[in-house]
Amino acid sequence: MNNKLYSFLILTSILILSTLSGFAQQNNTLLTIGEEKISSEEFLCVYNKNNVNDEVLNKETLEEYLDLYINFKLKVKEAEAQGYDTIPALSKELAGYREQLAKPYLIDEEVNKQLMEEAFSRMQYDVRASHILIKVGESASAEDTLRAYQKIQNIRKKVLQGDSFAKLAVKYSEDPSAKDQEHRGQVRKGNKGDLGYFSAFDMVYPFETAAYSIEIGSVSRPVRTKFGYHLIYLADKKETLGKIKGAHILLLTNKATTAEDSAAIKTKIFEVYKKLENGESFAALAKEYSDDLATARKGGDLGWFGCNKYIPEFTEAAYTLKNEGDFSKPFLTVYGWHILSLIEKNDGIGSFEDNKDKIKQRIAKNDRANLSKISLVADIKKEYGFNINQEAAQEISSVVNNTVFDGSWKNESEKELTATVFEIGEATYSQKDFALFIEKNQKRVKPVQLDKFIEKQFIAFVEDKCIRYEDSQLERKYPAFKSLMQEYHDGILLFELTNDLIWEKAISDTIGLTKFHQEHKLNY
């Protein structure tokens, strides 16, 4: 760099000090390296970000940092001149960083905030509900959907007229767990629709929402989920059990073949209970008497569990235990007679701040994340302008065939597929783009009506392309994002250049190292 340019840069840095208050409104070019123009605002942003010691902005510190910044940028330009920015591994690394940095920009923060607050509110309570399910697929025909809806409505009328929900569940529910089932020669009792206790995130979102929205003792309107139509009966609602560490003693009743055998087992469990009341060790009695061999050798220890892990009767007993060391009275389940002991309890879920990150992660993996995506896509359509050609999209039905349901369809049509299916901003997507999307994302699924399948795929196609379009605009819309990406880009290139030209050379140049050692060994 010639002295005139350097003097100019120093003069500019002094000028920066005198005009600092105007920088927010200006974007003047401070220096040019190659074809890159760097504004005084950009330079100050980097300076302030790296000024970790909060040094007062003055001529000396600006001159020093400007010199370092120029050298840094020149090294990055050298890396670009040597083609480091075209190395596939480095491009992939930078793309990976960008993907992570872009995620917060590609959600509807307001909707996400509402979902987080709603989930935290529900986490304060555990609910116990029963359901009746009439199955119908998400892509079922209008006729099949209507038939299932009418069937669930007729069952609801019977409930409202006073019929037993449990008996109706056994008779009509298409959830197999409602009815008694034979398993390995034994009859496994059905739950009569009783799903036990659960909390936020334990069920699919529409089901959870309905369960938390009705009063105890009431039945919901038909609720549609990916499984079909449900009626939900709310049996109980309690303040959260939290997490407890418990132990149990179990005497299995499937060993009983006669009424006398059953009576003997009941007598035995109450004898064990009496020993506990007399102060004998729970762990020792579990080892001696419990038929649950997996836990008996550990003194009956079940580890930590919440409201949704075990059957309702077991959870009910857990709610009665308040203090560490408490144990329940003997109670009967489909497995046998139990006594439950409380080892440790964590009944507080903490504050919203304590749970915020965990809730956010669970929402991202939960079906309620679709609400945020739907809202985001709606905003994108509104911002950039969205034009759709529904007829062109539906024409894909004549190209796709039933092989798509076993994941083997290929677009071998002789049709041109050039018609536009939708536009967003400056991007245009054709029938061919839609066909390629279907081909790329197909997987083995249960066959449904082809037009319903195409309709669902088109919704997914539009969502995908709208979000990708928004992603392509992030650097333009958000200066902070653009600046951060530039930092990652420059940092990666500088690291690789320095590694190749200095660090690796220094390690491999044994002659040079020996010579340097000989010349400088007396200095240290």
mmCIF file with all atom_site columns, N, CA, C and O in Angstrom, residues 175-191:
data_model
loop_
_atom_site.group_PDB
_atom_site.id
_atom_site.type_symbol
_atom_site.label_atom_id
_atom_site.label_alt_id
_atom_site.label_comp_id
_atom_site.label_asym_id
_atom_site.label_entity_id
_atom_site.label_seq_id
_atom_site.pdbx_PDB_ins_code
_atom_site.Cartn_x
_atom_site.Cartn_y
_atom_site.Cartn_z
_atom_site.occupancy
_atom_site.B_iso_or_equiv
_atom_site.pdbx_formal_charge
_atom_site.auth_seq_id
_atom_site.auth_comp_id
_atom_site.auth_asym_id
_atom_site.auth_atom_id
_atom_site.pdbx_PDB_model_num
ATOM 1  N N  . ASP A 1 175 ? -59.349 -47.507 18.649 1.00 0.00 ? 175 ASP A N  1
ATOM 2  C CA . ASP A 1 175 ? -58.052 -47.621 19.325 1.00 0.00 ? 175 ASP A CA 1
ATOM 3  C C  . ASP A 1 175 ? -58.033 -49.003 19.975 1.00 0.00 ? 175 ASP A C  1
ATOM 4  O O  . ASP A 1 175 ? -58.806 -49.266 20.899 1.00 0.00 ? 175 ASP A O  1
ATOM 5  N N  . PRO A 1 176 ? -57.160 -49.906 19.503 1.00 0.00 ? 176 PRO A N  1
ATOM 6  C CA . PRO A 1 176 ? -57.183 -51.292 20.001 1.00 0.00 ? 176 PRO A CA 1
ATOM 7  C C  . PRO A 1 176 ? -57.020 -51.413 21.519 1.00 0.00 ? 176 PRO A C  1
ATOM 8  O O  . PRO A 1 176 ? -57.480 -52.382 22.116 1.00 0.00 ? 176 PRO A O  1
ATOM 9  N N  . SER A 1 177 ? -56.363 -50.438 22.143 1.00 0.00 ? 177 SER A N  1
ATOM 10 C CA . SER A 1 177 ? -56.094 -50.539 23.582 1.00 0.00 ? 177 SER A CA 1
ATOM 11 C C  . SER A 1 177 ? -57.366 -50.437 24.420 1.00 0.00 ? 177 SER A C  1
ATOM 12 O O  . SER A 1 177 ? -57.351 -50.759 25.613 1.00 0.00 ? 177 SER A O  1
ATOM 13 N N  . ALA A 1 178 ? -58.467 -50.007 23.825 1.00 0.00 ? 178 ALA A N  1
ATOM 14 C CA . ALA A 1 178 ? -59.710 -49.857 24.594 1.00 0.00 ? 178 ALA A CA 1
ATOM 15 C C  . ALA A 1 178 ? -60.308 -51.202 24.985 1.00 0.00 ? 178 ALA A C  1
ATOM 16 O O  . ALA A 1 178 ? -60.971 -51.323 26.017 1.00 0.00 ? 178 ALA A O  1
ATOM 17 N N  . LYS A 1 179 ? -60.068 -52.234 24.180 1.00 0.00 ? 179 LYS A N  1
ATOM 18 C CA . LYS A 1 179 ? -60.700 -53.542 24.383 1.00 0.00 ? 179 LYS A CA 1
ATOM 19 C C  . LYS A 1 179 ? -59.724 -54.551 24.985 1.00 0.00 ? 179 LYS A C  1
ATOM 20 O O  . LYS A 1 179 ? -58.504 -54.414 24.845 1.00 0.00 ? 179 LYS A O  1
ATOM 21 N N  . ASP A 1 180 ? -60.274 -55.578 25.647 1.00 0.00 ? 180 ASP A N  1
ATOM 22 C CA . ASP A 1 180 ? -59.449 -56.678 26.153 1.00 0.00 ? 180 ASP A CA 1
ATOM 23 C C  . ASP A 1 180 ? -58.779 -57.374 24.972 1.00 0.00 ? 180 ASP A C  1
ATOM 24 O O  . ASP A 1 180 ? -59.386 -57.557 23.905 1.00 0.00 ? 180 ASP A O  1
ATOM 25 N N  . GLN A 1 181 ? -57.526 -57.783 25.166 1.00 0.00 ? 181 GLN A N  1
ATOM 26 C CA . GLN A 1 181 ? -56.798 -58.466 24.102 1.00 0.00 ? 181 GLN A CA 1
ATOM 27 C C  . GLN A 1 181 ? -56.045 -59.660 24.670 1.00 0.00 ? 181 GLN A C  1
ATOM 28 O O  . GLN A 1 181 ? -55.516 -59.600 25.786 1.00 0.00 ? 181 GLN A O  1
ATOM 29 N N  . GLU A 1 182 ? -55.989 -60.706 23.883 1.00 0.00 ? 182 GLU A N  1
ATOM 30 C CA . GLU A 1 182 ? -55.234 -61.883 24.312 1.00 0.00 ? 182 GLU A CA 1
ATOM 31 C C  . GLU A 1 182 ? -53.773 -61.690 23.931 1.00 0.00 ? 182 GLU A C  1
ATOM 32 O O  . GLU A 1 182 ? -53.448 -61.295 22.804 1.00 0.00 ? 182 GLU A O  1
ATOM 33 N N  . HIS A 1 183 ? -52.887 -61.944 24.889 1.00 0.00 ? 183 HIS A N  1
ATOM 34 C CA . HIS A 1 183 ? -51.463 -61.754 24.649 1.00 0.00 ? 183 HIS A CA 1
ATOM 35 C C  . HIS A 1 183 ? -50.697 -62.887 25.317 1.00 0.00 ? 183 HIS A C  1
ATOM 36 O O  . HIS A 1 183 ? -50.721 -63.039 26.535 1.00 0.00 ? 183 HIS A O  1
ATOM 37 N N  . ARG A 1 184 ? -50.045 -63.730 24.503 1.00 0.00 ? 184 ARG A N  1
ATOM 38 C CA . ARG A 1 184 ? -49.258 -64.854 25.000 1.00 0.00 ? 184 ARG A CA 1
ATOM 39 C C  . ARG A 1 184 ? -50.060 -65.742 25.954 1.00 0.00 ? 184 ARG A C  1
ATOM 40 O O  . ARG A 1 184 ? -49.609 -66.132 27.023 1.00 0.00 ? 184 ARG A O  1
ATOM 41 N N  . GLY A 1 185 ? -51.284 -66.013 25.531 1.00 0.00 ? 185 GLY A N  1
ATOM 42 C CA . GLY A 1 185 ? -52.118 -66.902 26.328 1.00 0.00 ? 185 GLY A CA 1
ATOM 43 C C  . GLY A 1 185 ? -52.805 -66.229 27.493 1.00 0.00 ? 185 GLY A C  1
ATOM 44 O O  . GLY A 1 185 ? -53.597 -66.863 28.195 1.00 0.00 ? 185 GLY A O  1
ATOM 45 N N  . GLN A 1 186 ? -52.519 -64.960 27.726 1.00 0.00 ? 186 GLN A N  1
ATOM 46 C CA . GLN A 1 186 ? -53.145 -64.217 28.813 1.00 0.00 ? 186 GLN A CA 1
ATOM 47 C C  . GLN A 1 186 ? -54.061 -63.146 28.227 1.00 0.00 ? 186 GLN A C  1
ATOM 48 O O  . GLN A 1 186 ? -53.814 -62.627 27.143 1.00 0.00 ? 186 GLN A O  1
ATOM 49 N N  . VAL A 1 187 ? -55.131 -62.833 28.965 1.00 0.00 ? 187 VAL A N  1
ATOM 50 C CA . VAL A 1 187 ? -56.026 -61.770 28.544 1.00 0.00 ? 187 VAL A CA 1
ATOM 51 C C  . VAL A 1 187 ? -55.540 -60.457 29.145 1.00 0.00 ? 187 VAL A C  1
ATOM 52 O O  . VAL A 1 187 ? -55.449 -60.331 30.369 1.00 0.00 ? 187 VAL A O  1
ATOM 53 N N  . ARG A 1 188 ? -55.182 -59.542 28.283 1.00 0.00 ? 188 ARG A N  1
ATOM 54 C CA . ARG A 1 188 ? -54.744 -58.218 28.739 1.00 0.00 ? 188 ARG A CA 1
ATOM 55 C C  . ARG A 1 188 ? -55.955 -57.303 28.751 1.00 0.00 ? 188 ARG A C  1
ATOM 56 O O  . ARG A 1 188 ? -56.592 -57.086 27.726 1.00 0.00 ? 188 ARG A O  1
ATOM 57 N N  . LYS A 1 189 ? -56.245 -56.765 29.922 1.00 0.00 ? 189 LYS A N  1
ATOM 58 C CA . LYS A 1 189 ? -57.425 -55.921 30.077 1.00 0.00 ? 189 LYS A CA 1
ATOM 59 C C  . LYS A 1 189 ? -57.294 -54.641 29.242 1.00 0.00 ? 189 LYS A C  1
ATOM 60 O O  . LYS A 1 189 ? -56.245 -54.003 29.227 1.00 0.00 ? 189 LYS A O  1
ATOM 61 N N  . GLY A 1 190 ? -58.382 -54.282 28.588 1.00 0.00 ? 190 GLY A N  1
ATOM 62 C CA . GLY A 1 190 ? -58.403 -53.029 27.856 1.00 0.00 ? 190 GLY A CA 1
ATOM 63 C C  . GLY A 1 190 ? -58.533 -51.844 28.800 1.00 0.00 ? 190 GLY A C  1
ATOM 64 O O  . GLY A 1 190 ? -58.964 -52.000 29.956 1.00 0.00 ? 190 GLY A O  1
ATOM 65 N N  . ASN A 1 191 ? -58.160 -50.664 28.305 1.00 0.00 ? 191 ASN A N  1
ATOM 66 C CA . ASN A 1 191 ? -58.214 -49.473 29.173 1.00 0.00 ? 191 ASN A CA 1
ATOM 67 C C  . ASN A 1 191 ? -59.544 -48.733 29.099 1.00 0.00 ? 191 ASN A C  1
ATOM 68 O O  . ASN A 1 191 ? -59.723 -47.704 29.745 1.00 0.00 ? 191 ASN A O  1
#
